[in-house]
Tab-separated table of C-alpha atoms in Angstrom:
chain	number	residue	atom	x	y	z
A	2	UNK	CA	30.051	-7.136	13.448
A	3	UNK	CA	30.937	-3.488	13.976
A	4	UNK	CA	28.652	-1.074	12.144
A	5	UNK	CA	29.848	0.994	9.193
A	6	UNK	CA	29.124	4.711	9.392
A	7	UNK	CA	28.081	6.703	6.359
A	8	UNK	CA	27.147	10.196	5.211
A	9	UNK	CA	25.452	10.044	1.807
A	10	UNK	CA	23.849	12.576	-0.509
A	11	UNK	CA	20.931	11.088	-2.433
A	12	UNK	CA	19.092	12.623	-5.379
A	13	UNK	CA	15.864	11.209	-6.771
A	14	UNK	CA	15.345	11.616	-10.519
A	15	UNK	CA	12.097	11.221	-12.459
A	16	UNK	CA	11.410	10.564	-16.112
A	17	UNK	CA	7.793	11.213	-16.975
A	18	UNK	CA	6.468	9.298	-19.926
A	19	UNK	CA	3.092	8.720	-21.522
A	20	UNK	CA	2.020	6.368	-18.711
A	21	UNK	CA	0.666	7.581	-15.377
A	22	UNK	CA	3.579	6.867	-13.053
A	23	UNK	CA	7.102	8.205	-13.725
A	24	UNK	CA	10.268	6.114	-13.969
A	25	UNK	CA	12.321	6.755	-10.813
A	26	UNK	CA	16.088	6.437	-10.332
A	27	UNK	CA	18.070	7.192	-7.183
A	28	UNK	CA	21.611	8.585	-7.426
A	29	UNK	CA	23.672	8.368	-4.249
A	30	UNK	CA	27.235	9.318	-3.424
A	31	UNK	CA	29.294	9.328	-0.271
A	32	UNK	CA	30.179	12.645	1.318
A	33	UNK	CA	32.685	11.103	3.739
A	34	UNK	CA	34.443	9.040	1.015
A	35	UNK	CA	34.692	11.435	-1.958
A	36	UNK	CA	36.681	9.026	-4.164
A	37	UNK	CA	34.060	6.265	-3.887
A	38	UNK	CA	31.922	5.724	-7.022
A	39	UNK	CA	28.388	6.997	-7.273
A	40	UNK	CA	25.578	4.454	-7.056
A	41	UNK	CA	22.530	4.407	-9.287
A	42	UNK	CA	19.566	2.410	-8.010
A	43	UNK	CA	16.311	1.337	-9.580
A	44	UNK	CA	13.637	-0.086	-7.292
A	45	UNK	CA	10.884	-1.949	-9.094
A	46	UNK	CA	7.227	-1.940	-8.171
A	47	UNK	CA	6.309	-4.125	-5.186
A	48	UNK	CA	5.218	-7.600	-6.218
A	49	UNK	CA	1.520	-8.181	-5.880
A	50	UNK	CA	1.073	-11.644	-4.526
A	51	UNK	CA	0.796	-13.418	-1.240
A	52	UNK	CA	-0.647	-10.888	1.253
A	53	UNK	CA	0.547	-13.055	4.162
A	54	UNK	CA	4.167	-12.382	3.161
A	55	UNK	CA	5.868	-10.493	5.988
A	56	UNK	CA	8.060	-8.325	3.785
A	57	UNK	CA	7.689	-6.163	0.712
A	58	UNK	CA	9.329	-7.837	-2.300
A	59	UNK	CA	10.590	-5.903	-5.313
A	60	UNK	CA	13.287	-6.055	-7.953
A	61	UNK	CA	16.338	-3.917	-7.280
A	62	UNK	CA	19.183	-2.932	-9.593
A	63	UNK	CA	22.111	-1.134	-7.963
A	64	UNK	CA	25.218	-0.255	-9.990
A	65	UNK	CA	28.373	1.755	-9.362
A	66	UNK	CA	28.746	4.576	-11.884
A	67	UNK	CA	31.064	7.471	-12.726
A	68	UNK	CA	30.985	10.946	-11.203
A	69	UNK	CA	29.224	12.564	-14.201
A	70	UNK	CA	25.990	10.675	-13.474
A	71	UNK	CA	23.805	13.723	-12.827
A	72	UNK	CA	24.775	15.326	-16.139
A	73	UNK	CA	24.109	12.038	-17.946
A	74	UNK	CA	20.641	11.683	-16.373
A	75	UNK	CA	19.801	15.284	-17.285
A	76	UNK	CA	20.824	14.646	-20.899
A	77	UNK	CA	18.592	11.536	-20.913
A	78	UNK	CA	15.582	13.686	-19.943
A	79	UNK	CA	15.423	12.938	-16.223
A	80	UNK	CA	14.761	15.794	-13.832
A	81	UNK	CA	15.717	15.903	-10.176
A	82	UNK	CA	12.649	15.658	-7.947
A	83	UNK	CA	14.244	15.940	-4.501
A	84	UNK	CA	17.473	15.383	-2.608
A	85	UNK	CA	18.541	14.722	0.959
A	86	UNK	CA	21.493	13.759	3.126
A	87	UNK	CA	21.429	10.542	5.161
A	88	UNK	CA	23.820	10.084	8.113
A	89	UNK	CA	23.939	6.881	10.074
A	90	UNK	CA	25.129	3.332	10.550
A	91	UNK	CA	24.825	0.088	8.592
A	92	UNK	CA	24.706	-3.183	10.517
A	93	UNK	CA	25.013	-6.565	8.816
A	94	UNK	CA	23.939	-9.972	10.094
A	95	UNK	CA	24.455	-12.567	7.388
A	96	UNK	CA	22.388	-11.483	4.396
A	97	UNK	CA	20.375	-9.006	6.499
A	98	UNK	CA	21.250	-5.335	6.298
A	99	UNK	CA	19.956	-2.886	8.900
A	100	UNK	CA	20.320	0.832	8.217
A	101	UNK	CA	19.767	3.273	11.082
A	102	UNK	CA	20.039	6.892	9.986
A	103	UNK	CA	18.769	10.419	10.233
A	104	UNK	CA	17.569	12.278	7.155
A	105	UNK	CA	18.394	15.918	6.494
A	106	UNK	CA	16.895	18.243	3.938
A	107	UNK	CA	19.118	20.631	2.013
A	108	UNK	CA	18.376	24.287	2.709
A	109	UNK	CA	19.890	25.269	-0.643
A	110	UNK	CA	19.587	22.850	-3.588
A	111	UNK	CA	22.887	21.086	-4.210
A	112	UNK	CA	24.559	22.503	-1.060
A	113	UNK	CA	25.208	19.536	1.248
A	114	UNK	CA	26.909	21.797	3.827
A	115	UNK	CA	23.647	23.548	4.714
A	116	UNK	CA	21.102	21.023	6.075
A	117	UNK	CA	18.427	20.651	8.736
A	118	UNK	CA	16.781	17.612	10.343
A	119	UNK	CA	13.668	16.289	8.652
A	120	UNK	CA	12.634	14.691	11.944
A	121	UNK	CA	13.953	13.990	15.421
A	122	UNK	CA	13.380	10.279	14.759
A	123	UNK	CA	15.724	7.788	13.151
A	124	UNK	CA	14.853	5.878	10.010
A	125	UNK	CA	15.337	2.132	10.505
A	126	UNK	CA	15.331	0.002	7.362
A	127	UNK	CA	15.721	-3.756	7.274
A	128	UNK	CA	16.518	-5.261	3.874
A	129	UNK	CA	17.865	-8.426	2.326
A	130	UNK	CA	18.871	-9.388	-1.197
A	131	UNK	CA	17.632	-12.788	-2.322
A	132	UNK	CA	17.021	-14.670	-5.556
A	133	UNK	CA	13.508	-14.572	-7.002
A	134	UNK	CA	11.088	-17.032	-5.460
A	135	UNK	CA	12.901	-17.472	-2.150
A	136	UNK	CA	9.966	-16.863	0.210
A	137	UNK	CA	11.756	-17.906	3.418
A	138	UNK	CA	13.525	-14.535	3.363
A	139	UNK	CA	10.415	-12.742	4.611
A	140	UNK	CA	10.201	-15.137	7.576
A	141	UNK	CA	13.848	-14.402	8.443
A	142	UNK	CA	13.129	-10.679	8.297
A	143	UNK	CA	10.048	-11.021	10.500
A	144	UNK	CA	12.001	-13.045	13.076
A	145	UNK	CA	14.746	-10.417	13.191
A	146	UNK	CA	12.205	-7.586	13.462
A	147	UNK	CA	10.577	-9.350	16.425
A	148	UNK	CA	13.917	-9.178	18.254
A	149	UNK	CA	13.923	-5.377	17.912
A	150	UNK	CA	10.582	-4.919	19.689
A	151	UNK	CA	9.637	-2.907	21.707
A	152	UNK	CA	12.383	-0.427	20.742
A	153	UNK	CA	11.592	-0.514	17.020
A	154	UNK	CA	8.373	-1.453	15.276
A	155	UNK	CA	9.143	-2.488	11.701
A	156	UNK	CA	6.268	-2.769	9.257
A	157	UNK	CA	5.712	-3.070	5.541
A	158	UNK	CA	5.057	0.265	3.896
A	159	UNK	CA	2.800	0.423	0.873
A	160	UNK	CA	4.453	3.042	-1.380
A	161	UNK	CA	1.179	3.662	-3.231
A	162	UNK	CA	-0.383	4.764	0.042
A	163	UNK	CA	2.290	7.447	0.483
A	164	UNK	CA	1.641	9.226	-2.830
């Protein structure tokens, strides 16, 4: 299938509560399709379980929302932590989704016209949506990732290690 191209602006919002880790929501909208709805995404904590699993498993909620999302999140007490622009391609193979993109930081907050590369490298993300308990998905992802070697080395990333 031919890849879809995209140019998206993503903002990451935090809501700090009494607990140690904040509640994180991601707001994303298309810069090349201005009439498209915004998307709000919640990514749950990675499931702690079978260490031999080849992929990170977490709950994901992704919903289309109206254009006043940022004002709504601010009124709810969220604050914007960071923002970036992602430009790239989305490839699909069955239920697999492969995103290849470059990330750009905004030189002025909120100004998506003024950006600079975060890195000379591309970000490659392999993901798949599946019902809970379907463990064969991680094997499918590993098999697909093997086909990308030696050009791309895909690995699980522990988000706790990054903080």
